mmCIF file of C-alpha atoms and ligand atoms in Angstrom:
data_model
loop_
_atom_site.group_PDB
_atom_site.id
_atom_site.type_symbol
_atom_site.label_atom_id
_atom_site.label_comp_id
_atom_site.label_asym_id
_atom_site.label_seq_id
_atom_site.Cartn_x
_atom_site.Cartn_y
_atom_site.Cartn_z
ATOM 1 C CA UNK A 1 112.080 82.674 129.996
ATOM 2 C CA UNK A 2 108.538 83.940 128.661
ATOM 3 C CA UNK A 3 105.901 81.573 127.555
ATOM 4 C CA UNK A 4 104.218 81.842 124.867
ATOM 5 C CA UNK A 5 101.361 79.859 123.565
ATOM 6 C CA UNK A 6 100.861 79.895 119.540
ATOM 7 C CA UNK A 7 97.434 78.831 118.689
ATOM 8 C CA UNK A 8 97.020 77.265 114.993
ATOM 9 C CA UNK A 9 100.132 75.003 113.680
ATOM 10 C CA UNK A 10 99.850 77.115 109.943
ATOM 11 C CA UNK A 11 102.499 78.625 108.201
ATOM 12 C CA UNK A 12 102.490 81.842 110.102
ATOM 13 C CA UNK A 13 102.186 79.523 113.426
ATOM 14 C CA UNK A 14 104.822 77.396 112.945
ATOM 15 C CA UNK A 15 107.535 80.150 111.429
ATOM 16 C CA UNK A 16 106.439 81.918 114.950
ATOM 17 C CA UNK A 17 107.510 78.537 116.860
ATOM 18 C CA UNK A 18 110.826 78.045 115.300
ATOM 19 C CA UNK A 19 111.999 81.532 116.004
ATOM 20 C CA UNK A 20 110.949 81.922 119.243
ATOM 21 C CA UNK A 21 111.784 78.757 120.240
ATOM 22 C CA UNK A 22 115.216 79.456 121.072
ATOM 23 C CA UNK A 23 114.590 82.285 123.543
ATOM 24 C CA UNK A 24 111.325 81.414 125.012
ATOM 25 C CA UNK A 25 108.885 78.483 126.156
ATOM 26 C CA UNK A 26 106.894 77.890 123.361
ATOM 27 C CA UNK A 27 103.851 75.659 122.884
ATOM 28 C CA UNK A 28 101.894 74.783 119.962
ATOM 29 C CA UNK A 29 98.352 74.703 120.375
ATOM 30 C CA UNK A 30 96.025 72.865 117.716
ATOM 31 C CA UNK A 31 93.102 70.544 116.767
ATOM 32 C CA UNK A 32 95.463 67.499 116.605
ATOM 33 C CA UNK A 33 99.470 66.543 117.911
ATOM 34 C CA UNK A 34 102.175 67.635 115.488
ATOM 35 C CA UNK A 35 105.329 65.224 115.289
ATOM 36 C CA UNK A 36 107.538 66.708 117.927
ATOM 37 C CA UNK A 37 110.579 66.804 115.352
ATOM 38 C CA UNK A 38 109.699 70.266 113.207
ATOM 39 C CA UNK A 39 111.822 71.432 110.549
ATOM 40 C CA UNK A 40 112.085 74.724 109.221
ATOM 41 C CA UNK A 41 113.748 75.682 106.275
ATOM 42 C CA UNK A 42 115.385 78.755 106.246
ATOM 43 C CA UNK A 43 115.840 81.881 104.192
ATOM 44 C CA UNK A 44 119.149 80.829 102.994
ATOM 45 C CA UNK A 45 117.771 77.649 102.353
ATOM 46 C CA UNK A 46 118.982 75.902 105.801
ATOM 47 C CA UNK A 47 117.539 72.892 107.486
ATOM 48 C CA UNK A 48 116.741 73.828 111.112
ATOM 49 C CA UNK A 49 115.141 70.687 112.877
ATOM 50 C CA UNK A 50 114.113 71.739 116.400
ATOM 51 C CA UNK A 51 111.761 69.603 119.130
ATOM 52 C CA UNK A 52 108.474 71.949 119.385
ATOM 53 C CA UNK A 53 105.959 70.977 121.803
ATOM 54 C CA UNK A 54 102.362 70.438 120.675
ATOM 55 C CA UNK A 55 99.390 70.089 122.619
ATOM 56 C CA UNK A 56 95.595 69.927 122.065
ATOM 57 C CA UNK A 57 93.103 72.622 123.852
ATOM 58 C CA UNK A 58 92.004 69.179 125.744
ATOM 59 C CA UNK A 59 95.917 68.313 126.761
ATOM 60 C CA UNK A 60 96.059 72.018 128.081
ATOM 61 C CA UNK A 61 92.269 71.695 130.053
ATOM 62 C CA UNK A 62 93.696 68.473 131.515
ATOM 63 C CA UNK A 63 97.448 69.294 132.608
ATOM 64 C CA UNK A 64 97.037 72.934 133.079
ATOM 65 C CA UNK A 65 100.182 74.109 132.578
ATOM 66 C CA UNK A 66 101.790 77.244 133.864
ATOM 67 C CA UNK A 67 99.802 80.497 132.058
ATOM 68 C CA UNK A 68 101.569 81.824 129.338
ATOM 69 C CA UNK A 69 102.769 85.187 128.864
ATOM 70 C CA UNK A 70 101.483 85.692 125.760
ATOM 71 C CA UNK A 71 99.385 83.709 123.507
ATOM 72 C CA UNK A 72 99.653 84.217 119.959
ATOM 73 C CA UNK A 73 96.118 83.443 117.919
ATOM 74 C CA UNK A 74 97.808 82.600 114.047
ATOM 75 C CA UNK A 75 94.357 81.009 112.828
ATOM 76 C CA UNK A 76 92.837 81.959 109.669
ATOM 77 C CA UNK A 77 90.379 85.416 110.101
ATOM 78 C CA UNK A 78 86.942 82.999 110.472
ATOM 79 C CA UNK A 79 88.656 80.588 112.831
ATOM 80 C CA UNK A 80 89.859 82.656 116.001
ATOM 81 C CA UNK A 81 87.438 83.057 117.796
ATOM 82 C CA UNK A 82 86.779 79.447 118.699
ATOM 83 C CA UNK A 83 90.180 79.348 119.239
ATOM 84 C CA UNK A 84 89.945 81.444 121.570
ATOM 85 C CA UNK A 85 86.835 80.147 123.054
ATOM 86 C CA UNK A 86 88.308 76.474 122.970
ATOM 87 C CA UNK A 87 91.494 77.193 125.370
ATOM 88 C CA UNK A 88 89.598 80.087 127.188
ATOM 89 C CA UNK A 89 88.861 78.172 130.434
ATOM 90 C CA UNK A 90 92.911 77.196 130.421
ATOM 91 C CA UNK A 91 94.089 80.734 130.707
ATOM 92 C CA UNK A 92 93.757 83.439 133.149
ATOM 93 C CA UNK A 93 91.411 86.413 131.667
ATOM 94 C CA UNK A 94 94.052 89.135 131.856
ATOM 95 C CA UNK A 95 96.343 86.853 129.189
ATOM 96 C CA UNK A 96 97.572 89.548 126.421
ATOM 97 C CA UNK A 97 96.364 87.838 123.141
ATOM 98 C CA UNK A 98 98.305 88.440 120.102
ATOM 99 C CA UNK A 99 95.980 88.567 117.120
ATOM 100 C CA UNK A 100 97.727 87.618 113.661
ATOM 101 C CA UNK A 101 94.493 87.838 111.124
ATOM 102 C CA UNK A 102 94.006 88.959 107.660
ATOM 103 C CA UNK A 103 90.916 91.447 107.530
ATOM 104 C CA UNK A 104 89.318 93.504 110.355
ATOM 105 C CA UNK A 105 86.798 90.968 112.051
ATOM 106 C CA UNK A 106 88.274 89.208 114.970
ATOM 107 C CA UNK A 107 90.281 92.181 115.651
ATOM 108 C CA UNK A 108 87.422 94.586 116.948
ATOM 109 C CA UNK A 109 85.208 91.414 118.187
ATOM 110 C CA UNK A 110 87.773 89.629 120.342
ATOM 111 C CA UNK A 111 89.183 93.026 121.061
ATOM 112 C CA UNK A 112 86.191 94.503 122.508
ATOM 113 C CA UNK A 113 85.247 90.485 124.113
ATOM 114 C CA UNK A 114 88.850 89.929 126.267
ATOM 115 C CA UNK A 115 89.249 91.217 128.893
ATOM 116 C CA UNK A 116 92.906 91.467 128.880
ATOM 117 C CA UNK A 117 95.034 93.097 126.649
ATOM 118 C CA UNK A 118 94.567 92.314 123.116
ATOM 119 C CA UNK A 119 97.641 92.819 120.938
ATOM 120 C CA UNK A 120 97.404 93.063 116.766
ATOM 121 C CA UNK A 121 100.036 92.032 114.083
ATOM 122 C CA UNK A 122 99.716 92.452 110.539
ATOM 123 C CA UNK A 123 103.205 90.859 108.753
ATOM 124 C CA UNK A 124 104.414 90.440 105.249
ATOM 125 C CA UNK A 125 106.468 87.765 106.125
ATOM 126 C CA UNK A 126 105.820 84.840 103.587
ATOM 127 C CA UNK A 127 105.827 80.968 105.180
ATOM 128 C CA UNK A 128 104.397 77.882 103.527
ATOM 129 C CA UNK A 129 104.164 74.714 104.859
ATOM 130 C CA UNK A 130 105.532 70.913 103.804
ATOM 131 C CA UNK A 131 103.270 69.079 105.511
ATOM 132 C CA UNK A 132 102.683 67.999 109.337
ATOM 133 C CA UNK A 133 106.222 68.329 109.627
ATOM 134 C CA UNK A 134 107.965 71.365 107.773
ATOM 135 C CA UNK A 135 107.496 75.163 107.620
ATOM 136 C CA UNK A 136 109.561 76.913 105.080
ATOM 137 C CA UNK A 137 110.711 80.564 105.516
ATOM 138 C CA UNK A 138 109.899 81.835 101.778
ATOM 139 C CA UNK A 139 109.752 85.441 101.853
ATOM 140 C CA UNK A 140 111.642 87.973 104.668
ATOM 141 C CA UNK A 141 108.634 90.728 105.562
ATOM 142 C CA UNK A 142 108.344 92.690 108.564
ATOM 143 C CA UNK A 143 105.957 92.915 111.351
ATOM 144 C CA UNK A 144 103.602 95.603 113.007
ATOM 145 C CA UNK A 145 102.446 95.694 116.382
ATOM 146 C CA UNK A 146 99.703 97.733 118.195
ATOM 147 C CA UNK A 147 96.393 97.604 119.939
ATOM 148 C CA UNK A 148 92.977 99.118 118.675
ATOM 149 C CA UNK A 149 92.998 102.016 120.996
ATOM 150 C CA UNK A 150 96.415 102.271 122.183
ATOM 151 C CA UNK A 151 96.160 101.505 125.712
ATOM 152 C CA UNK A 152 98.843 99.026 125.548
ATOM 153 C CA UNK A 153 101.900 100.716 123.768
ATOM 154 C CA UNK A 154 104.462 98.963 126.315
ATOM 155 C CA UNK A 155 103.276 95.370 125.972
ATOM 156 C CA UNK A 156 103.385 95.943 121.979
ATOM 157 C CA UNK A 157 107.039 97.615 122.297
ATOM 158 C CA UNK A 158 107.790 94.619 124.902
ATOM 159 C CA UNK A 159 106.621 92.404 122.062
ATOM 160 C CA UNK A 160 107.738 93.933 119.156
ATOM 161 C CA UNK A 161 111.582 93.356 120.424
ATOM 162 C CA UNK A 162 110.986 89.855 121.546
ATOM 163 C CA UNK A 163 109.541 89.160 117.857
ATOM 164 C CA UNK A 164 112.798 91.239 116.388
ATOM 165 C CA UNK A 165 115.431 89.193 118.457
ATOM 166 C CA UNK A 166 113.681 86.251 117.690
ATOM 167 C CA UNK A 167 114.800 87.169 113.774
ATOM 168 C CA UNK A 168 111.197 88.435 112.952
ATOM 169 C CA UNK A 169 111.796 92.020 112.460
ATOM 170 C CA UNK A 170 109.286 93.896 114.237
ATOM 171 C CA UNK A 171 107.705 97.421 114.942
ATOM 172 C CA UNK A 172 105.500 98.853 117.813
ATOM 173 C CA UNK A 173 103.121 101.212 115.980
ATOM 174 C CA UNK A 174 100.105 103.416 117.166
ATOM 175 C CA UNK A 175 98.714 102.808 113.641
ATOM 176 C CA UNK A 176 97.772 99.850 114.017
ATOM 177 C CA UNK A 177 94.071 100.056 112.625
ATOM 178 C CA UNK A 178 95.022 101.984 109.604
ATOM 179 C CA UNK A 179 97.591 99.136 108.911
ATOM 180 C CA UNK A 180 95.177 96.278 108.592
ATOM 181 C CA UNK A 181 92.242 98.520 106.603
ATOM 182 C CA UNK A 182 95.646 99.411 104.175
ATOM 183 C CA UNK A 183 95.996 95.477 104.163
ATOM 184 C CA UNK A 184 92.552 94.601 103.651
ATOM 185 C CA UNK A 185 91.855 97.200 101.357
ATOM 186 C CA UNK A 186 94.888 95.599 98.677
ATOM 187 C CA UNK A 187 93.908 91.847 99.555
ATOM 188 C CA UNK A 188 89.775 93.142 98.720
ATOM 189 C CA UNK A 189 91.352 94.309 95.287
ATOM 190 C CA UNK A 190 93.509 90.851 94.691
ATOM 191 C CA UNK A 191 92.116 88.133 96.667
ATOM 192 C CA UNK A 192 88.524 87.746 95.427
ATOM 193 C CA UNK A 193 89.354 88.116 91.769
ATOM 194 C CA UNK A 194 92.407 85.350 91.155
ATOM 195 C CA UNK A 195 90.127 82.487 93.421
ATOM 196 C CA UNK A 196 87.540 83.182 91.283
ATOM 197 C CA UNK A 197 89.376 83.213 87.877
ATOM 198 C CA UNK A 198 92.112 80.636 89.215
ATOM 199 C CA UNK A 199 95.104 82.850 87.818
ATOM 200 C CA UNK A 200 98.216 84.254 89.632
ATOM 201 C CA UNK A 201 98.066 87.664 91.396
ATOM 202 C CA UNK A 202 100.277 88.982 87.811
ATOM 203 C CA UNK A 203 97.318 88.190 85.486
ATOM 204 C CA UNK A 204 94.945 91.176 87.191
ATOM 205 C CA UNK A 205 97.022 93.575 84.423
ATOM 206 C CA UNK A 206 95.520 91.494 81.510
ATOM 207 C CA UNK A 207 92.390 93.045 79.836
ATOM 208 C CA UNK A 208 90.310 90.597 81.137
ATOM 209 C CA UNK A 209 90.663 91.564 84.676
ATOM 210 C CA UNK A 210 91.940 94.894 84.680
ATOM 211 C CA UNK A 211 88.727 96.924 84.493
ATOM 212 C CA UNK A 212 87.237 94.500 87.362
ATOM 213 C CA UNK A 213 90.440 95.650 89.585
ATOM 214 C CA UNK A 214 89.562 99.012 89.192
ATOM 215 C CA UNK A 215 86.116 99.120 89.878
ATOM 216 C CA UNK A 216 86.432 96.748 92.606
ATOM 217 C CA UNK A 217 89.396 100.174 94.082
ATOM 218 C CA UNK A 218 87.013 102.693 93.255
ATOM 219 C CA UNK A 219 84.478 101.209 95.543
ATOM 220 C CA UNK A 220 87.108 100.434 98.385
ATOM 221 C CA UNK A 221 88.327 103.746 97.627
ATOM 222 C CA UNK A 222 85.245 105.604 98.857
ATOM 223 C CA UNK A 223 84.452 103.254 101.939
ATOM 224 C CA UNK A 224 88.768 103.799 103.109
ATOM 225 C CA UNK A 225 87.433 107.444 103.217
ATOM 226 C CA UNK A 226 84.394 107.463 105.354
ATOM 227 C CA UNK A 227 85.970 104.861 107.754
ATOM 228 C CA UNK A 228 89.090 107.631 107.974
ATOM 229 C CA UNK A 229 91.582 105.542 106.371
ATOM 230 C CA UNK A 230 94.283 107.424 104.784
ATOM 231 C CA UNK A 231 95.420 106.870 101.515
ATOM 232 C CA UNK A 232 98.695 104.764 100.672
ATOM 233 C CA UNK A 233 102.022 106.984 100.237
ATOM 234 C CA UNK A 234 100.603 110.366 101.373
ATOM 235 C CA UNK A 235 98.682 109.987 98.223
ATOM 236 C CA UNK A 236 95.918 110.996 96.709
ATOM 237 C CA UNK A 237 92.562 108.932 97.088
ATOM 238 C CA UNK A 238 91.374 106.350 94.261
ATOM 239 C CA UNK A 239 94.527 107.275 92.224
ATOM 240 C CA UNK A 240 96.462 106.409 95.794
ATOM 241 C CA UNK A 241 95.125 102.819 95.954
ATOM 242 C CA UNK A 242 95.126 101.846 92.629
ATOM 243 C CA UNK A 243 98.837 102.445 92.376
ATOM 244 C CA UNK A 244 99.459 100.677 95.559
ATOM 245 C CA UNK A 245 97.483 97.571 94.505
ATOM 246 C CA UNK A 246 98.915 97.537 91.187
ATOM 247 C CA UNK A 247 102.587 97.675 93.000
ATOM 248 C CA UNK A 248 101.304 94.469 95.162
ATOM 249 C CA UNK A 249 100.102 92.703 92.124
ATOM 250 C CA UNK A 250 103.776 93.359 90.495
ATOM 251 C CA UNK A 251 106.078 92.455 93.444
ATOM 252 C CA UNK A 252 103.463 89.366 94.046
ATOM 253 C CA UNK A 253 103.180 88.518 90.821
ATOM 254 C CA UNK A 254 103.932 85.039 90.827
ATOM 255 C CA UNK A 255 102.131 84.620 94.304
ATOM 256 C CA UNK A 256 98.903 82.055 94.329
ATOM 257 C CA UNK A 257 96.830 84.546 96.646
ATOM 258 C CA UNK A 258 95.893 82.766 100.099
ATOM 259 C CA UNK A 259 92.377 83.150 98.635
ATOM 260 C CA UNK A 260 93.005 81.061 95.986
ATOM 261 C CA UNK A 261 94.846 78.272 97.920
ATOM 262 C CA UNK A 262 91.432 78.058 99.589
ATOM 263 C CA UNK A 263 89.630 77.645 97.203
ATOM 264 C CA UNK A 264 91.760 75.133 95.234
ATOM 265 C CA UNK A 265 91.732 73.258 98.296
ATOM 266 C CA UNK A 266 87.788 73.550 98.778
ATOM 267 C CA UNK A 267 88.647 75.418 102.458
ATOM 268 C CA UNK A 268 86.404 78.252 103.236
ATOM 269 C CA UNK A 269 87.781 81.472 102.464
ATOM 270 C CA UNK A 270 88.500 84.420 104.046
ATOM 271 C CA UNK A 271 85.770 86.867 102.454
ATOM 272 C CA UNK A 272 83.849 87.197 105.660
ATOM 273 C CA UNK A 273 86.763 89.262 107.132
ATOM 274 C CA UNK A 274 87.701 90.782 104.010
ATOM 275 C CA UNK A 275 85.082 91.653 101.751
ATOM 276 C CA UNK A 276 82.274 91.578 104.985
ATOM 277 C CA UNK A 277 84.016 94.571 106.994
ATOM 278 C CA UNK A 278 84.335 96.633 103.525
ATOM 279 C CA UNK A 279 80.207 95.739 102.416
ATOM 280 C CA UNK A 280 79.087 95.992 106.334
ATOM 281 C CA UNK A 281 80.397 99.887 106.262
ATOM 282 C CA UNK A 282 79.710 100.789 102.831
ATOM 283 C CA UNK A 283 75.924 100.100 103.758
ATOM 284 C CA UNK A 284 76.616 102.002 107.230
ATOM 285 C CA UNK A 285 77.725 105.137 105.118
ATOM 286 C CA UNK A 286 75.199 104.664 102.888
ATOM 287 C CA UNK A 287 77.983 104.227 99.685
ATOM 288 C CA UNK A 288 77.842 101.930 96.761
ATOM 289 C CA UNK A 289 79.190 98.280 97.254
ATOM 290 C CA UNK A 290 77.774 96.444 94.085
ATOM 291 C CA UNK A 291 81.158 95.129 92.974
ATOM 292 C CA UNK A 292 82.348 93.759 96.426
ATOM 293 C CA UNK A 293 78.792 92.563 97.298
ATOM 294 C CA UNK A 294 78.836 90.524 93.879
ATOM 295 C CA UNK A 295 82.038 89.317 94.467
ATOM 296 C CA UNK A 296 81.278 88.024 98.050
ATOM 297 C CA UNK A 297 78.333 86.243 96.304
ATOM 298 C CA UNK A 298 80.258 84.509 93.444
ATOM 299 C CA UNK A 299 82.275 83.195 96.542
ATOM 300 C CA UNK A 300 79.711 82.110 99.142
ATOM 301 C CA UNK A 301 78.345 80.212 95.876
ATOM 302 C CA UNK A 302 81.811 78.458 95.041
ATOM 303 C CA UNK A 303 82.154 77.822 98.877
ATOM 304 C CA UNK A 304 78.425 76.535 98.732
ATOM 305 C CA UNK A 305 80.122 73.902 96.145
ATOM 306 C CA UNK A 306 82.868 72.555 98.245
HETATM 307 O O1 KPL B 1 98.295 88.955 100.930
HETATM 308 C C1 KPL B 1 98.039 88.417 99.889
HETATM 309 C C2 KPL B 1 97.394 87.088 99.935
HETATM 310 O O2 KPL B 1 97.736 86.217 99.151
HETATM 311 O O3 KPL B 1 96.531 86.919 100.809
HETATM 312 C C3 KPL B 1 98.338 89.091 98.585
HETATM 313 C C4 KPL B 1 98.724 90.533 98.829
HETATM 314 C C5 KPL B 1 97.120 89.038 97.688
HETATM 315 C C6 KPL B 1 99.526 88.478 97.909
HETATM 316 O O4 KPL B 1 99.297 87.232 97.380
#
């Protein structure tokens, strides 16, 4: 059996735990113990109580278990890499590291930091959680897997089937990068906008917010170019990603963006990885970022609140 270590008990986390339980050695890793009894509520609306070990990054410094094969880092974007950096000492540096962010931040930094193979996922799987003890399966996505600069195509394919037996359908791809800018580029367009008006993802279409969608896509539009990004679809630039947003916002329509979860629950929010990456190469290429840059202030400002 294959070990693998998930690092940060969220949604994503947990949903990783339950499936993979069954076919490999699984561990937990968080800030605190989880009860040992987990629960997951599946798809069809199952109850699926399974024991999942937990552990601390202290437990693992102190009993220094056997090294995992992989270990999976399902933290929010600004979190991972003192993750990483808290369990570091307890694994051996070649660990391949699994990295299961929103935005492009920790993948390029704790890609180009590790010095073992450093794996990316971007999912559309949908998990929430019921407290310290429940995960519930809400929404059947699929998974990509692939590494920056494709040096590790068998380790993704390796994990890309465990992830698929384990009921998590899942593809290797040599795309990888282009996947998560794609990603980024939609949650830029979303995210920002509902935390700070406190609506669903469905009310961008209204007047009041539809202008503010598109400007906010003409900007990303531009900066997807001179990063090399291609448009959505085989499409056509701005007209590409403003039809692809607008086709998020309608099958999400109901969704409470992650962003706005954040802020309801005064967290920090992800803008650093989202809107930073997107502002940080707009002023490398010298392009206009007025409408992301005020965004990411009208955030920092609410977050400056909490
Ligand atoms: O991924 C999302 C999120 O909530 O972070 C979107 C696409 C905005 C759907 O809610």
């Amino acid at each position: 059996m294959t070990t693998h270590w998930i690092l940060g008990p969220g949604a994503i986390g947990r949903l990783l735990a339950h499936s993979l339980s069954p076919i490999a050695a699984t561990t937990l890793v968080g800030r605190r113990n989880l009860p040992v009894l987990q629960r997951l509520t599946t798809m069809e609306g199952e109850a699926r109580v399974q024991h999942l070990t937990s552990f601390t990054s202290i437990q693992l410094a102190v009993d220094a278990p056997e090294p995992p094969a992989f270990v999976h880092i399902a933290t929010k974007a600004m979190s991972a890499e003192a993750a990483l950096e808290s369990i570091a000492d307890s694994l051996p540096p070649s660990t391949p590291l699994v990295l299961w962010q929103n935005g492009f931040l920790a993948q390029p930094r704790i890609t180009q930091a590790w010095p073992g193979p450093v794996l990316c996922a971007t999912t559309t799987e949908g998990a929430y959680l019921t407290g310290d003890d429940g995960v519930v399966h809400a929404g059947r996505g699929h998974t990509f897997v692939g590494d920056l600069h494709n040096h590790h195509g068998a380790l993704a394919e390796e994990l890309a089937q465990t992830l698929t037996q384990a009921g998590l359908a899942a593809t290797k791809v040599v795309d990888i990068r282009q996947r998560l800018w794609q990603k980024l580029a939609v949650n830029a367009a979303i995210n920002p906008l509902v935390a700070l008006n406190g609506v669903r993802n469905g009310e961008l279409r209204g007047e009041a917010y539809a202008g503010r969608v598109e400007a906010v896509v003409k900007e990303v539009a531009a900066i997807m170019l001179a990063e090399g990004i291609a448009p959505p679809n085989d499409g056509n630039g701005e007209g590409a990603w403003l039809a692809l947003v607008w086709q998020v916002v309608e099958n999400t329509e109901n969704n409470k963006a992650s962003m706005l979860q954040d802020v309801e629950a005064k967290r920090p929010t992800e803008r650093g990885a989202i809107l930073g990456p997107l502002i940080e190469s707009a002023q490398r290429h010298g392009l206009e970022c007025e409408v992301l840059q005020a965004l990411d202030d009208e955030l920092a400002e609410v977050e400056a609140s909490f």
